[in-house]
Amino acid sequence: MNAASRPRGKTMKAEENDLLTRTDAGTAMGELMREFWMPALLSKELPAPDAPPARVRLLGEDLVAFRDSSGRVGLLDAFCPHRRAELYFGRNEAGGLRCIYHGWKFDAGGRCVDVPTDSCTPAQMQRLSTTAYPTQERGGIVWAWMGKGEPHALPPAMAFTVVPGEHTYVSKCLMRCNYLQALEGSIDYSHISFLHKEGETSSDVFGIGDMIRYSDEDGRPTLFAERTDYGLQIGARRDAGAENAYWRVARWLLPCFVIVPTAPGNVSRINLFIPINDENCWWYRIRWHQDRPLTAAELDSYRDVGEDYAPLVPGSYLPRGSRENDYLQDRALQRRASFTGIRSAQLQDLAVQESQGRVHDRSREKLMPSDMPIAQCRRMLLEAVRSHQSERQLPPSASRPELFGGYAFAVTRPRRMTFDEVRSSL
Ligand code: FES
Ligand SMILES: [Fe+2]
């Protein structure tokens, strides 16, 4: 589908906005998301067996994660089933997490294994179990299954989850807004010509020099979106000299994952936008190389240069730039050298996406043809939520982890090639 041939997108109704943005237990989108494995936290947040536990809030639920003595990760209701003290303060020891209030102990499967205050029969102990969600570790992330019954499949087989660990860099950053507006920013291919103008990076370790050059030259890309079993394949075509076109071909993986285009042979990128609750999400920002370990220069550029990743408050996953300090915007820099005056590409995204409101109200927008992929994504999500709500129908990718395994490329091709021809040439 070509954006130029479409009318303007339809403005969303307030109730549709609610349907897509609310993810607590019992909401329609919350129930759909619980049909997928979701990232709960980074593996390195639980660095060793019996390490201190971590607080987790995911899809509006308060949880506690711990790595037991055997290395297995437990993800339990945050509050002890006895009298609801927070298990985060507990002792992680000898195969379980022990509440510090009265000493009850739970294993990674949520079973109550010790009640030192009372004598209990095995049957009584069983009734004292707590909510526990299955977990699996892949690609430096602890994935959680919060659905009903047994998981449909293994966690998503994204390419970064199957390469050796030293090929991958995984981090996360808090966004103080709903997951959907964060996700929409990642499939918005016209903003690159503006928000990230001269701001993405001055070096070219990501192989995105072409993106900066052609996005500057052509601020009106022609957009395409093709429905697939995993979500959408999205193309943005820009003129690149007299003979060629510069294509960025991304993948949106339903419900909230995006494979970002990069030049073939370069470091690949993926974004996961995971609801903490309706007003906050984690942006998991992943870099990986298919064929080789990441170099020291690449790793340094992700960690501390501040041109690509938003600098974090040390020892946390909170960005240093925030609404309170105007995202460290430098007005002199904005006049002189940068479209935004905000120094890192990620922080530029945070500034505009958080500014849309904690939960962006889509009923007040004016959509244009350049927003076509976003309108398509919303439509597909609405369809998926409604058919799950009415008939318990699942998107194909919920039971087929291999559908998450593709790539997204930025390439230059002869001008005459169509979107389909470019897709099949990748
Ligand atoms: S509240 Fe946890 S053991 Fe009593
Ligand atoms: Fe962006």
PDB file of N, CA and C in Angstrom, residues 124-174:
ATOM      1  N   GLN A 124      -1.770 -28.453  53.197  1.00  0.00           N
ATOM      2  CA  GLN A 124      -1.936 -27.058  53.651  1.00  0.00           C
ATOM      3  C   GLN A 124      -0.869 -26.160  53.015  1.00  0.00           C
ATOM      4  N   MET A 125       0.366 -26.683  52.960  1.00  0.00           N
ATOM      5  CA  MET A 125       1.469 -25.903  52.355  1.00  0.00           C
ATOM      6  C   MET A 125       1.130 -25.550  50.905  1.00  0.00           C
ATOM      7  N   GLN A 126       0.522 -26.510  50.203  1.00  0.00           N
ATOM      8  CA  GLN A 126       0.202 -26.288  48.792  1.00  0.00           C
ATOM      9  C   GLN A 126      -0.743 -25.094  48.626  1.00  0.00           C
ATOM     10  N   ARG A 127      -1.653 -24.957  49.579  1.00  0.00           N
ATOM     11  CA  ARG A 127      -2.619 -23.854  49.491  1.00  0.00           C
ATOM     12  C   ARG A 127      -1.978 -22.504  49.799  1.00  0.00           C
ATOM     13  N   LEU A 128      -0.774 -22.528  50.323  1.00  0.00           N
ATOM     14  CA  LEU A 128      -0.101 -21.271  50.656  1.00  0.00           C
ATOM     15  C   LEU A 128       0.814 -20.783  49.531  1.00  0.00           C
ATOM     16  N   SER A 129       0.764 -21.486  48.393  1.00  0.00           N
ATOM     17  CA  SER A 129       1.594 -21.071  47.250  1.00  0.00           C
ATOM     18  C   SER A 129       1.203 -19.679  46.790  1.00  0.00           C
ATOM     19  N   THR A 130       2.124 -19.061  46.044  1.00  0.00           N
ATOM     20  CA  THR A 130       1.861 -17.714  45.548  1.00  0.00           C
ATOM     21  C   THR A 130       1.892 -17.699  44.020  1.00  0.00           C
ATOM     22  N   THR A 131       1.409 -16.607  43.438  1.00  0.00           N
ATOM     23  CA  THR A 131       1.427 -16.484  41.975  1.00  0.00           C
ATOM     24  C   THR A 131       2.871 -16.467  41.485  1.00  0.00           C
ATOM     25  N   ALA A 132       3.168 -17.310  40.497  1.00  0.00           N
ATOM     26  CA  ALA A 132       4.511 -17.328  39.894  1.00  0.00           C
ATOM     27  C   ALA A 132       4.332 -17.423  38.384  1.00  0.00           C
ATOM     28  N   TYR A 133       5.078 -16.627  37.654  1.00  0.00           N
ATOM     29  CA  TYR A 133       5.009 -16.687  36.187  1.00  0.00           C
ATOM     30  C   TYR A 133       6.244 -17.411  35.648  1.00  0.00           C
ATOM     31  N   PRO A 134       6.032 -18.308  34.655  1.00  0.00           N
ATOM     32  CA  PRO A 134       7.190 -18.988  34.053  1.00  0.00           C
ATOM     33  C   PRO A 134       8.147 -17.976  33.425  1.00  0.00           C
ATOM     34  N   THR A 135       9.435 -18.271  33.496  1.00  0.00           N
ATOM     35  CA  THR A 135      10.438 -17.394  32.882  1.00  0.00           C
ATOM     36  C   THR A 135      11.397 -18.209  32.016  1.00  0.00           C
ATOM     37  N   GLN A 136      11.987 -17.532  31.053  1.00  0.00           N
ATOM     38  CA  GLN A 136      13.066 -18.125  30.251  1.00  0.00           C
ATOM     39  C   GLN A 136      14.042 -17.017  29.928  1.00  0.00           C
ATOM     40  N   GLU A 137      15.334 -17.337  29.937  1.00  0.00           N
ATOM     41  CA  GLU A 137      16.337 -16.316  29.597  1.00  0.00           C
ATOM     42  C   GLU A 137      16.829 -16.520  28.170  1.00  0.00           C
ATOM     43  N   ARG A 138      16.752 -15.446  27.407  1.00  0.00           N
ATOM     44  CA  ARG A 138      17.230 -15.447  26.012  1.00  0.00           C
ATOM     45  C   ARG A 138      17.818 -14.090  25.704  1.00  0.00           C
ATOM     46  N   GLY A 139      19.002 -14.042  25.108  1.00  0.00           N
ATOM     47  CA  GLY A 139      19.569 -12.787  24.629  1.00  0.00           C
ATOM     48  C   GLY A 139      19.761 -11.754  25.721  1.00  0.00           C
ATOM     49  N   GLY A 140      20.096 -12.188  26.937  1.00  0.00           N
ATOM     50  CA  GLY A 140      20.353 -11.230  28.019  1.00  0.00           C
ATOM     51  C   GLY A 140      19.096 -10.661  28.650  1.00  0.00           C
ATOM     52  N   ILE A 141      17.945 -11.259  28.335  1.00  0.00           N
ATOM     53  CA  ILE A 141      16.664 -10.784  28.870  1.00  0.00           C
ATOM     54  C   ILE A 141      15.951 -11.955  29.548  1.00  0.00           C
ATOM     55  N   VAL A 142      15.311 -11.661  30.685  1.00  0.00           N
ATOM     56  CA  VAL A 142      14.423 -12.649  31.320  1.00  0.00           C
ATOM     57  C   VAL A 142      13.028 -12.407  30.738  1.00  0.00           C
ATOM     58  N   TRP A 143      12.513 -13.381  30.002  1.00  0.00           N
ATOM     59  CA  TRP A 143      11.183 -13.293  29.402  1.00  0.00           C
ATOM     60  C   TRP A 143      10.182 -13.959  30.336  1.00  0.00           C
ATOM     61  N   ALA A 144       9.009 -13.372  30.425  1.00  0.00           N
ATOM     62  CA  ALA A 144       7.987 -13.918  31.327  1.00  0.00           C
ATOM     63  C   ALA A 144       6.730 -14.257  30.543  1.00  0.00           C
ATOM     64  N   TRP A 145       6.094 -15.326  30.972  1.00  0.00           N
ATOM     65  CA  TRP A 145       4.791 -15.726  30.406  1.00  0.00           C
ATOM     66  C   TRP A 145       3.723 -15.422  31.447  1.00  0.00           C
ATOM     67  N   MET A 146       2.887 -14.431  31.174  1.00  0.00           N
ATOM     68  CA  MET A 146       1.864 -14.021  32.148  1.00  0.00           C
ATOM     69  C   MET A 146       0.466 -14.422  31.705  1.00  0.00           C
ATOM     70  N   GLY A 147       0.410 -15.309  30.707  1.00  0.00           N
ATOM     71  CA  GLY A 147      -0.891 -15.740  30.205  1.00  0.00           C
ATOM     72  C   GLY A 147      -1.516 -16.807  31.095  1.00  0.00           C
ATOM     73  N   LYS A 148      -2.727 -17.222  30.696  1.00  0.00           N
ATOM     74  CA  LYS A 148      -3.418 -18.276  31.441  1.00  0.00           C
ATOM     75  C   LYS A 148      -2.926 -19.629  30.936  1.00  0.00           C
ATOM     76  N   GLY A 149      -2.761 -20.575  31.827  1.00  0.00           N
ATOM     77  CA  GLY A 149      -2.377 -21.922  31.429  1.00  0.00           C
ATOM     78  C   GLY A 149      -0.927 -21.973  30.966  1.00  0.00           C
ATOM     79  N   GLU A 150      -0.650 -23.003  30.164  1.00  0.00           N
ATOM     80  CA  GLU A 150       0.717 -23.229  29.701  1.00  0.00           C
ATOM     81  C   GLU A 150       1.062 -22.276  28.565  1.00  0.00           C
ATOM     82  N   PRO A 151       2.353 -21.866  28.439  1.00  0.00           N
ATOM     83  CA  PRO A 151       2.748 -21.032  27.293  1.00  0.00           C
ATOM     84  C   PRO A 151       2.450 -21.734  25.969  1.00  0.00           C
ATOM     85  N   HIS A 152       2.061 -20.942  24.954  1.00  0.00           N
ATOM     86  CA  HIS A 152       1.775 -21.523  23.635  1.00  0.00           C
ATOM     87  C   HIS A 152       3.031 -22.010  22.940  1.00  0.00           C
ATOM     88  N   ALA A 153       4.162 -21.386  23.279  1.00  0.00           N
ATOM     89  CA  ALA A 153       5.381 -21.643  22.510  1.00  0.00           C
ATOM     90  C   ALA A 153       6.573 -21.156  23.308  1.00  0.00           C
ATOM     91  N   LEU A 154       7.768 -21.248  22.718  1.00  0.00           N
ATOM     92  CA  LEU A 154       8.968 -20.680  23.329  1.00  0.00           C
ATOM     93  C   LEU A 154       8.953 -19.167  23.142  1.00  0.00           C
ATOM     94  N   PRO A 155       9.816 -18.424  23.860  1.00  0.00           N
ATOM     95  CA  PRO A 155       9.887 -16.967  23.652  1.00  0.00           C
ATOM     96  C   PRO A 155      10.279 -16.635  22.210  1.00  0.00           C
ATOM     97  N   PRO A 156      10.021 -15.391  21.778  1.00  0.00           N
ATOM     98  CA  PRO A 156      10.328 -14.975  20.408  1.00  0.00           C
ATOM     99  C   PRO A 156      11.778 -15.283  20.028  1.00  0.00           C
ATOM    100  N   ALA A 157      11.949 -15.895  18.839  1.00  0.00           N
ATOM    101  CA  ALA A 157      13.306 -16.258  18.395  1.00  0.00           C
ATOM    102  C   ALA A 157      13.920 -15.092  17.617  1.00  0.00           C
ATOM    103  N   MET A 158      13.989 -13.926  18.241  1.00  0.00           N
ATOM    104  CA  MET A 158      14.609 -12.787  17.574  1.00  0.00           C
ATOM    105  C   MET A 158      16.084 -13.101  17.353  1.00  0.00           C
ATOM    106  N   ALA A 159      16.645 -12.545  16.258  1.00  0.00           N
ATOM    107  CA  ALA A 159      18.004 -12.940  15.870  1.00  0.00           C
ATOM    108  C   ALA A 159      19.008 -12.707  17.002  1.00  0.00           C
ATOM    109  N   PHE A 160      18.826 -11.653  17.799  1.00  0.00           N
ATOM    110  CA  PHE A 160      19.829 -11.386  18.845  1.00  0.00           C
ATOM    111  C   PHE A 160      19.793 -12.431  19.956  1.00  0.00           C
ATOM    112  N   THR A 161      18.704 -13.191  20.041  1.00  0.00           N
ATOM    113  CA  THR A 161      18.607 -14.190  21.117  1.00  0.00           C
ATOM    114  C   THR A 161      19.328 -15.490  20.764  1.00  0.00           C
ATOM    115  N   VAL A 162      19.769 -15.620  19.513  1.00  0.00           N
ATOM    116  CA  VAL A 162      20.405 -16.875  19.127  1.00  0.00           C
ATOM    117  C   VAL A 162      21.875 -16.711  18.742  1.00  0.00           C
ATOM    118  N   VAL A 163      22.416 -15.491  18.819  1.00  0.00           N
ATOM    119  CA  VAL A 163      23.851 -15.310  18.561  1.00  0.00           C
ATOM    120  C   VAL A 163      24.593 -15.372  19.905  1.00  0.00           C
ATOM    121  N   PRO A 164      25.927 -15.607  19.877  1.00  0.00           N
ATOM    122  CA  PRO A 164      26.666 -15.647  21.152  1.00  0.00           C
ATOM    123  C   PRO A 164      26.528 -14.324  21.917  1.00  0.00           C
ATOM    124  N   GLY A 165      26.615 -14.391  23.229  1.00  0.00           N
ATOM    125  CA  GLY A 165      26.384 -13.227  24.080  1.00  0.00           C
ATOM    126  C   GLY A 165      27.259 -12.031  23.726  1.00  0.00           C
ATOM    127  N   GLU A 166      28.525 -12.284  23.296  1.00  0.00           N
ATOM    128  CA  GLU A 166      29.420 -11.145  23.022  1.00  0.00           C
ATOM    129  C   GLU A 166      29.096 -10.446  21.707  1.00  0.00           C
ATOM    130  N   HIS A 167      28.117 -10.956  20.968  1.00  0.00           N
ATOM    131  CA  HIS A 167      27.653 -10.272  19.752  1.00  0.00           C
ATOM    132  C   HIS A 167      26.571  -9.229  20.066  1.00  0.00           C
ATOM    133  N   THR A 168      26.169  -9.170  21.329  1.00  0.00           N
ATOM    134  CA  THR A 168      24.937  -8.446  21.662  1.00  0.00           C
ATOM    135  C   THR A 168      25.167  -7.410  22.758  1.00  0.00           C
ATOM    136  N   TYR A 169      24.499  -6.281  22.629  1.00  0.00           N
ATOM    137  CA  TYR A 169      24.442  -5.305  23.728  1.00  0.00           C
ATOM    138  C   TYR A 169      22.972  -5.033  24.032  1.00  0.00           C
ATOM    139  N   VAL A 170      22.597  -5.244  25.282  1.00  0.00           N
ATOM    140  CA  VAL A 170      21.199  -5.085  25.676  1.00  0.00           C
ATOM    141  C   VAL A 170      21.122  -4.086  26.819  1.00  0.00           C
ATOM    142  N   SER A 171      20.259  -3.104  26.675  1.00  0.00           N
ATOM    143  CA  SER A 171      20.055  -2.164  27.775  1.00  0.00           C
ATOM    144  C   SER A 171      18.593  -1.738  27.795  1.00  0.00           C
ATOM    145  N   LYS A 172      18.221  -0.981  28.791  1.00  0.00           N
ATOM    146  CA  LYS A 172      16.853  -0.480  28.826  1.00  0.00           C
ATOM    147  C   LYS A 172      16.843   0.915  29.443  1.00  0.00           C
ATOM    148  N   CYS A 173      15.771   1.639  29.181  1.00  0.00           N
ATOM    149  CA  CYS A 173      15.665   3.024  29.621  1.00  0.00           C
ATOM    150  C   CYS A 173      14.185   3.297  29.920  1.00  0.00           C
ATOM    151  N   LEU A 174      13.939   3.962  31.043  1.00  0.00           N
ATOM    152  CA  LEU A 174      12.556   4.256  31.411  1.00  0.00           C
ATOM    153  C   LEU A 174      11.982   5.343  30.507  1.00  0.00           C
TER     154      LEU A 174
END
